[in-house]
PDB file of C-alpha atoms in Angstrom:
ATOM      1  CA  UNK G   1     107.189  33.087  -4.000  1.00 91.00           C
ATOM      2  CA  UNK G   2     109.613  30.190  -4.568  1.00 96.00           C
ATOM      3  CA  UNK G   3     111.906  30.739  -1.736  1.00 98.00           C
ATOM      4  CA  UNK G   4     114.776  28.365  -3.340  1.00 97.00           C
ATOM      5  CA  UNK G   5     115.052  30.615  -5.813  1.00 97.00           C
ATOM      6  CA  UNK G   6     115.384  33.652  -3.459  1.00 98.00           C
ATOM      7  CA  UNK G   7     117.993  31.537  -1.340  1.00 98.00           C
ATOM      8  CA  UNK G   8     120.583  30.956  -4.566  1.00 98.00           C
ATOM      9  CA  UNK G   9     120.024  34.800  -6.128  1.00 98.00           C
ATOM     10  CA  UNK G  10     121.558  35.856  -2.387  1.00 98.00           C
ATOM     11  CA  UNK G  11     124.304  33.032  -2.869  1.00 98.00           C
ATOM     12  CA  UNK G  12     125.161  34.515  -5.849  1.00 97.00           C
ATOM     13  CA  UNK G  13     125.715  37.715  -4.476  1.00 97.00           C
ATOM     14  CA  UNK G  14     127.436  37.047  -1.566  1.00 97.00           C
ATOM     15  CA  UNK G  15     131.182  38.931  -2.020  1.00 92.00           C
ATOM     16  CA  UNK G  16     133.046  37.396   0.860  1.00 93.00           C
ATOM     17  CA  UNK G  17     132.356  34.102   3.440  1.00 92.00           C
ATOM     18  CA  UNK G  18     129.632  35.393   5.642  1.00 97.00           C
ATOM     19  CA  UNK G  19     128.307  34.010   9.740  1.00 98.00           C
ATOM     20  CA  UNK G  20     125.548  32.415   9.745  1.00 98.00           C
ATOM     21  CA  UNK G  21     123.099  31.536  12.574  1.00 98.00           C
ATOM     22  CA  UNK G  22     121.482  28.280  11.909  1.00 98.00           C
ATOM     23  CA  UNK G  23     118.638  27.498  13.893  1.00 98.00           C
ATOM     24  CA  UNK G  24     118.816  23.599  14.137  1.00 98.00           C
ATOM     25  CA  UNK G  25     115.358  21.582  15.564  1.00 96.00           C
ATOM     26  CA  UNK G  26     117.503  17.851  14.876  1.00 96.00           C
ATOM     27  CA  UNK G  27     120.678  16.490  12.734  1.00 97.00           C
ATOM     28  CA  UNK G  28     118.712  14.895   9.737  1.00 97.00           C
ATOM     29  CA  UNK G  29     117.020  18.060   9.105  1.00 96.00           C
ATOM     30  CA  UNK G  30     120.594  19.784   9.540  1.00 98.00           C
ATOM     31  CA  UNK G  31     122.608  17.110   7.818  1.00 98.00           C
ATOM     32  CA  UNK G  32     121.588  18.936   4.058  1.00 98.00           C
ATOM     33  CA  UNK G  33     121.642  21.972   5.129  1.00 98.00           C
ATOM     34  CA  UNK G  34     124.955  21.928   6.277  1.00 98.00           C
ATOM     35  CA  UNK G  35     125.883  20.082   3.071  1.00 98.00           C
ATOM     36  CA  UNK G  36     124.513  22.571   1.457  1.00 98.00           C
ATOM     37  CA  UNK G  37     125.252  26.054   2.869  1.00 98.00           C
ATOM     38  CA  UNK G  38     129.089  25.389   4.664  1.00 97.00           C
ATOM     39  CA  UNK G  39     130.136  26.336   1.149  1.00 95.00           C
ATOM     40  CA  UNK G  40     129.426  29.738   1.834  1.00 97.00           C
ATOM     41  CA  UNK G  41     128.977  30.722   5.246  1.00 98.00           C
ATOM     42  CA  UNK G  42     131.024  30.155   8.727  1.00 98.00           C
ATOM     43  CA  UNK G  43     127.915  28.215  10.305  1.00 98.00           C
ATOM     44  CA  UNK G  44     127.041  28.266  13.914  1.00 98.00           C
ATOM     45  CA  UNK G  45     124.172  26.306  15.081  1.00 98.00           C
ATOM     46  CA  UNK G  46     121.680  27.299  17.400  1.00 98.00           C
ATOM     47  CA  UNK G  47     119.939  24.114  18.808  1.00 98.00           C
ATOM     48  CA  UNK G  48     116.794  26.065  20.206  1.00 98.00           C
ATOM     49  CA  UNK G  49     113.990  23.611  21.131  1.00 97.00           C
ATOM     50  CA  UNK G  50     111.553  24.120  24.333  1.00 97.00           C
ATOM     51  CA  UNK G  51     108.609  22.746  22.193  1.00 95.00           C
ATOM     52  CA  UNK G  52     110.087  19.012  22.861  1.00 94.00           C
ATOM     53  CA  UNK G  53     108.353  16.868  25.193  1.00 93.00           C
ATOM     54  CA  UNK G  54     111.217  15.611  27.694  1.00 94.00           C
ATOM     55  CA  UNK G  55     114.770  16.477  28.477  1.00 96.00           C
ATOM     56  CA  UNK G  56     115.857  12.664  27.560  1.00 96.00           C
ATOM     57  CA  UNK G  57     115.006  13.690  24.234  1.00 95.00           C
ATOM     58  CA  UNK G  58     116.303  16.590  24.152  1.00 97.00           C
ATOM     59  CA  UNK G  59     119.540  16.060  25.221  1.00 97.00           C
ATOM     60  CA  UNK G  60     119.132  12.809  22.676  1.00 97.00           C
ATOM     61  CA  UNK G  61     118.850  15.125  19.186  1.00 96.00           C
ATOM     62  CA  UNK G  62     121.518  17.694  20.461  1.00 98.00           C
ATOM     63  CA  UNK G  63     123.962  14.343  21.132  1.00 98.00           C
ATOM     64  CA  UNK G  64     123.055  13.362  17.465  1.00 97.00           C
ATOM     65  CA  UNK G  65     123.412  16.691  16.071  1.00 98.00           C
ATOM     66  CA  UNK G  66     127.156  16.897  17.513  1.00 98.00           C
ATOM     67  CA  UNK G  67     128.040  13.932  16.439  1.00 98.00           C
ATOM     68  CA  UNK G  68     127.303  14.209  12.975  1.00 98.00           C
ATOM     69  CA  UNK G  69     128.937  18.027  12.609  1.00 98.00           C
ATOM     70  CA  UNK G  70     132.148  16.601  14.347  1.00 98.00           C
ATOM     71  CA  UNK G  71     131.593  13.507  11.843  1.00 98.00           C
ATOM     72  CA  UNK G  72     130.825  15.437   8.664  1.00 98.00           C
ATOM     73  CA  UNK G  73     133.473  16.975   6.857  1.00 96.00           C
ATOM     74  CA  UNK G  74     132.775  20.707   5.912  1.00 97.00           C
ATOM     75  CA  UNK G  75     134.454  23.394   4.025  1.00 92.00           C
ATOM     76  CA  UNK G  76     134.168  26.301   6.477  1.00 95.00           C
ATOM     77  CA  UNK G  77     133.690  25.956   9.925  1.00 94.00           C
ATOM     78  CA  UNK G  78     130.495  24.520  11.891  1.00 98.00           C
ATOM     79  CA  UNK G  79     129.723  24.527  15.795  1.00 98.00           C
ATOM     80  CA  UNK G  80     127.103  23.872  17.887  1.00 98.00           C
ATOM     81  CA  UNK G  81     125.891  26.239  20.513  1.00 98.00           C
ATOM     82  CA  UNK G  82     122.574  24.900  22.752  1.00 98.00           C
ATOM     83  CA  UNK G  83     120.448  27.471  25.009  1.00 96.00           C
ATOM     84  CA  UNK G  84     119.678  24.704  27.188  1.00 96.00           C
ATOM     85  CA  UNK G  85     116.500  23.182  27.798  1.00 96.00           C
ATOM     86  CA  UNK G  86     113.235  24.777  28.965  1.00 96.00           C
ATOM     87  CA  UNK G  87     109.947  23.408  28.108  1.00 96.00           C
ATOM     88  CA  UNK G  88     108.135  26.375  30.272  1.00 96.00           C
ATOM     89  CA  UNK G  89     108.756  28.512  27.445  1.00 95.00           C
ATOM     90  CA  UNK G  90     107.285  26.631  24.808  1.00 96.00           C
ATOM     91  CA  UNK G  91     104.300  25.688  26.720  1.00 96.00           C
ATOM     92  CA  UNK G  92     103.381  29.429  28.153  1.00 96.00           C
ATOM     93  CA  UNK G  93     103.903  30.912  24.327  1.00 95.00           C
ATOM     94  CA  UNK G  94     100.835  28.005  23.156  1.00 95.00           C
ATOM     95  CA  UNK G  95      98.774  28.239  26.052  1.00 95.00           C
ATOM     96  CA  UNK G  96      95.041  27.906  24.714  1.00 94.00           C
ATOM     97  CA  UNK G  97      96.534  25.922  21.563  1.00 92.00           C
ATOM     98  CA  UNK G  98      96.862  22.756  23.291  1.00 88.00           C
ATOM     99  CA  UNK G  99      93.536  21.117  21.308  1.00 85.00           C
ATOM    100  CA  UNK G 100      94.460  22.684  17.661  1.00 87.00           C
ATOM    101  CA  UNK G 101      95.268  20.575  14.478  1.00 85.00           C
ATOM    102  CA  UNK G 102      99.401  19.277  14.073  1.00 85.00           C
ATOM    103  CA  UNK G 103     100.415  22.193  11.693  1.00 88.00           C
ATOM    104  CA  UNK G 104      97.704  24.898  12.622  1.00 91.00           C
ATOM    105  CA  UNK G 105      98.332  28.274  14.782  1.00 95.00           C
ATOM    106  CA  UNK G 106      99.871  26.073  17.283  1.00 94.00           C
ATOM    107  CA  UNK G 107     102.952  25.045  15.217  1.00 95.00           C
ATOM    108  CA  UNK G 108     102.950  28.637  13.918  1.00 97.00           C
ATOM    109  CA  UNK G 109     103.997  30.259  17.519  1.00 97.00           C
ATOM    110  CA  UNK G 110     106.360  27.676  17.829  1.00 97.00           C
ATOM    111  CA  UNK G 111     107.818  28.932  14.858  1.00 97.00           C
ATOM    112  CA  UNK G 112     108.074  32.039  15.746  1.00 98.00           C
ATOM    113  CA  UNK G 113     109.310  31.556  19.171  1.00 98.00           C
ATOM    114  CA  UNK G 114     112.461  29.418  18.177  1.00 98.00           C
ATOM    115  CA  UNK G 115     112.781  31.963  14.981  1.00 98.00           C
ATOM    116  CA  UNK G 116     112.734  35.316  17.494  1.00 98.00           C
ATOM    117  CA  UNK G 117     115.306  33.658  19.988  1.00 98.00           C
ATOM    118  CA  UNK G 118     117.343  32.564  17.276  1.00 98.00           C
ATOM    119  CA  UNK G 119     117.282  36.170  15.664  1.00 98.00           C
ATOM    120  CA  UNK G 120     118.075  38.235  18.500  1.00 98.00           C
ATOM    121  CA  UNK G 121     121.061  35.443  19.038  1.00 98.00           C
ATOM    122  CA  UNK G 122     121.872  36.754  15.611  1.00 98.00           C
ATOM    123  CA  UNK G 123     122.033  40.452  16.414  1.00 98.00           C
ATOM    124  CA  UNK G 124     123.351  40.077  19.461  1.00 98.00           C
ATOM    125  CA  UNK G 125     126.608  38.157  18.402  1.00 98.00           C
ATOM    126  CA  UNK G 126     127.305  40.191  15.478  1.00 98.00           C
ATOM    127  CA  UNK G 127     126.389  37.513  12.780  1.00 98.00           C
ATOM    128  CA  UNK G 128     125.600  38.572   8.904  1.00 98.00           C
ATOM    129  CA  UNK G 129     122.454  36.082   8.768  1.00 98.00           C
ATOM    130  CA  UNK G 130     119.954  34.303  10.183  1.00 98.00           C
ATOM    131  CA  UNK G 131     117.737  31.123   8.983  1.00 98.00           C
ATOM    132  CA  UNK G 132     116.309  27.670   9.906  1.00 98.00           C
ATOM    133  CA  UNK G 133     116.562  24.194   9.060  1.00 98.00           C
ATOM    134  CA  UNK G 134     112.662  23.744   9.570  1.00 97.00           C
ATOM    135  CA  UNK G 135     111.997  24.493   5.920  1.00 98.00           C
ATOM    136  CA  UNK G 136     113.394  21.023   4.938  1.00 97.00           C
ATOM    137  CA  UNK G 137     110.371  19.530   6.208  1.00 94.00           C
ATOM    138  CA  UNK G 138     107.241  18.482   3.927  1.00 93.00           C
ATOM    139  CA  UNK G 139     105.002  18.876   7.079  1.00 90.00           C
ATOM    140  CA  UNK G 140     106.166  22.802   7.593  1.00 94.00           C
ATOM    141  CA  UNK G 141     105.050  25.314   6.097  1.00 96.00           C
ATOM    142  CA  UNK G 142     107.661  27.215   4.367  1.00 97.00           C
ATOM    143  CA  UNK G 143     105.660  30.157   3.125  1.00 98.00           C
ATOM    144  CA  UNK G 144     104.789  31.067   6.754  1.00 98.00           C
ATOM    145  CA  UNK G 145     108.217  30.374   8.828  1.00 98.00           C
ATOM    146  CA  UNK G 146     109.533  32.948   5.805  1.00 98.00           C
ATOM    147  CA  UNK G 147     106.957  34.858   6.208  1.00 98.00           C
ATOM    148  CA  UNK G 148     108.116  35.059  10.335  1.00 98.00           C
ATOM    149  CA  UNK G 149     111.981  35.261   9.236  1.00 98.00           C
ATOM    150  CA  UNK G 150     111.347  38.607   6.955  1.00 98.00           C
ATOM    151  CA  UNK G 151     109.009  40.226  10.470  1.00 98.00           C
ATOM    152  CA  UNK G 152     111.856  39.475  12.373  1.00 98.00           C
ATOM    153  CA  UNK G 153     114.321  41.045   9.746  1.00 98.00           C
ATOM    154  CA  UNK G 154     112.285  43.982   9.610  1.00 98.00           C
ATOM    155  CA  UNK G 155     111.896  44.057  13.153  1.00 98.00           C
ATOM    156  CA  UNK G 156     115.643  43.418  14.454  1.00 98.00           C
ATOM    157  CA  UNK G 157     117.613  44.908  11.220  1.00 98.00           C
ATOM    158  CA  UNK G 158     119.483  41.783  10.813  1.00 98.00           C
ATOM    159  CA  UNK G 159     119.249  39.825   7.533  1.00 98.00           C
ATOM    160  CA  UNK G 160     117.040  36.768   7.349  1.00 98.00           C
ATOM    161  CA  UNK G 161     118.444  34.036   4.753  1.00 98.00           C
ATOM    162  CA  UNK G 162     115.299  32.660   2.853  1.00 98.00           C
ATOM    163  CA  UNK G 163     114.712  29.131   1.929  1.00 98.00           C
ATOM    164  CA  UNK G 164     112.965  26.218   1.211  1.00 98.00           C
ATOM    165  CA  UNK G 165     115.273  23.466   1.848  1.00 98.00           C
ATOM    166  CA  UNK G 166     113.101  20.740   0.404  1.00 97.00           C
ATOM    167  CA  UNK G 167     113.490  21.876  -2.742  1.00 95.00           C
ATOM    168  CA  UNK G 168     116.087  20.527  -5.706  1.00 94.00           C
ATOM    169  CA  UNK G 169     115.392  17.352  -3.573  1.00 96.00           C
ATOM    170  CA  UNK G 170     117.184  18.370   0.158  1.00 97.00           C
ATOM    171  CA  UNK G 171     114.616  16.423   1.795  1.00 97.00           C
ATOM    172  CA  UNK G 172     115.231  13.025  -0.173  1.00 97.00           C
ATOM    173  CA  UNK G 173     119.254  13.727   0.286  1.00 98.00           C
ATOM    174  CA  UNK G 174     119.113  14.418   4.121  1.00 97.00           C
ATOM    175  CA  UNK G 175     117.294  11.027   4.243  1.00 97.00           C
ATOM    176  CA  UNK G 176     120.275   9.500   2.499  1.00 98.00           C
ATOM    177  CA  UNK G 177     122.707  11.336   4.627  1.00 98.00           C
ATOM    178  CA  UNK G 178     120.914  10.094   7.746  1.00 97.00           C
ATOM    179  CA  UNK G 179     121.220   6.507   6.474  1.00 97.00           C
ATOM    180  CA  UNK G 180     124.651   7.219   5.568  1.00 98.00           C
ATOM    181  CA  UNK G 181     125.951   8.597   9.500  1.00 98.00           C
ATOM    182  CA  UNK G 182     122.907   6.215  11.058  1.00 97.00           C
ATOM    183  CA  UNK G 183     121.226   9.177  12.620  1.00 97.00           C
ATOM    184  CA  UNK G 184     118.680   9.183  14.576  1.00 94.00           C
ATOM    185  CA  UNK G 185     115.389  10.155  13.683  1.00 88.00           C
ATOM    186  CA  UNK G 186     112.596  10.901  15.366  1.00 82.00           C
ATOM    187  CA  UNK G 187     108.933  10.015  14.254  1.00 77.00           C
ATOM    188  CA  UNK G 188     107.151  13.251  16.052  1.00 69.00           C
ATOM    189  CA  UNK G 189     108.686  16.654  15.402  1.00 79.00           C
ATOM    190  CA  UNK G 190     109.248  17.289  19.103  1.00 76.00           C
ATOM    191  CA  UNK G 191     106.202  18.717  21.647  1.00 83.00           C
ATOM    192  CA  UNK G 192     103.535  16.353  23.593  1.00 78.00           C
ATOM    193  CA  UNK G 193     100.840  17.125  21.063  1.00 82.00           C
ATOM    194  CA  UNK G 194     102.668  16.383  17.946  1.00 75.00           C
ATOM    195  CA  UNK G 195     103.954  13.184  20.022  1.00 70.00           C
ATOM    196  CA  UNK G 196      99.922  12.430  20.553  1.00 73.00           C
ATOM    197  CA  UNK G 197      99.244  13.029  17.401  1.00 68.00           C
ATOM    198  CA  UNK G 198     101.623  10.784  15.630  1.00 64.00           C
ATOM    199  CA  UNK G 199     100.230   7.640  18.110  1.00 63.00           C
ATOM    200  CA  UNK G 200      96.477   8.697  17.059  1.00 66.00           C
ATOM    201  CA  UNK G 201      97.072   8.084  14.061  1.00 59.00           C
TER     202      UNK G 201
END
């Protein structure tokens, strides 16, 4: 399924400015997205991240991501809401996964964790949608973190926005915006093992 093409057939048909919950992991992945989607939607974003490796760092993405929505000029509304940090719950959801491959089952809990929170978030505070910035990355997989975001749709009854951010080139133009606010970016998506993995390399 091309999920990009899912993503602008619900644009389309969107009658009045909706809320959306955006599940943020860092501002470069954000920066398009927000670029992208502030056309249509009052965005909140939900920086939800226990999978990364130390509170310094943490605190050090969340300090980037504010920056840049206070910096970045937007149509409709954007704010940032953090749940805090609280690497206990990353680390007890991938228990026994702590020796598989960058981008195997591992990743995919993660996934799902940070995509559950951020969906009962959703429901809970009344918004219209709920989605992710993690399909902007070439070393996600997109077909499964939709796959997780139409469960959790099913599951919850609140509407899951589909995408595949790297397409029509997001990936290439969140690299320019991150050049062009001099964000921060990380070389490891976040947890100890992905950390490990990058310096094994």
């Amino acid at each position: 399924m091309n999920y990009q093409i899912v993503l602008e057939e619900t644009l389309k048909k969107l009658d009045s400015k909706k809320r959306l919950l955006l599940h943020a992991c860092c501002a470069p992945c954000s920066s398009y997205v927000i670029e992208y989607l502030s056309k249509y939607f009052d965005i909140t974003i939900l920086y939800y991240n226990p999978n990364i490796d130390s509170s310094l760092e943490f605190n050090k993405r969340l300090s980037e991501l504010k920056r840049f929505v206070q910096e970045f000029k937007t149509e409709n509304p954007v704010q940032v809401v953090s749940l805090g940090y609280n690497n206990s719950d990353y680390l007890d959801k991938v228990k026994g996964l702590e020796k598989e491959k960058e981008g195997g089952q591992r990743c995919f809990k993660c996934y799902r964790l940070r995509l559950e929170v951020s969906c009962i978030y959703a429901k809970e505070n009344d918004f219209d949608y709920f989605t992710t910035t993690l399909t902007i990355s070439p070393l996600k997989n997109s077909k499964v973190l939709n796959e997780i975001g139409h469960e959790l749709e099913e599951t919850y009854g609140i509407s899951y926005l589909y995408s595949d951010f790297k397409k029509k080139e997001g990936y290439k133009r969140s690299i320019v915006l991150s050049h062009e606010y001099n964000l921060y970016r990380q070389d490891y998506c976040g947890c100890s093992f992905s950390k490990r993995h990058k310096y094994e390399e």
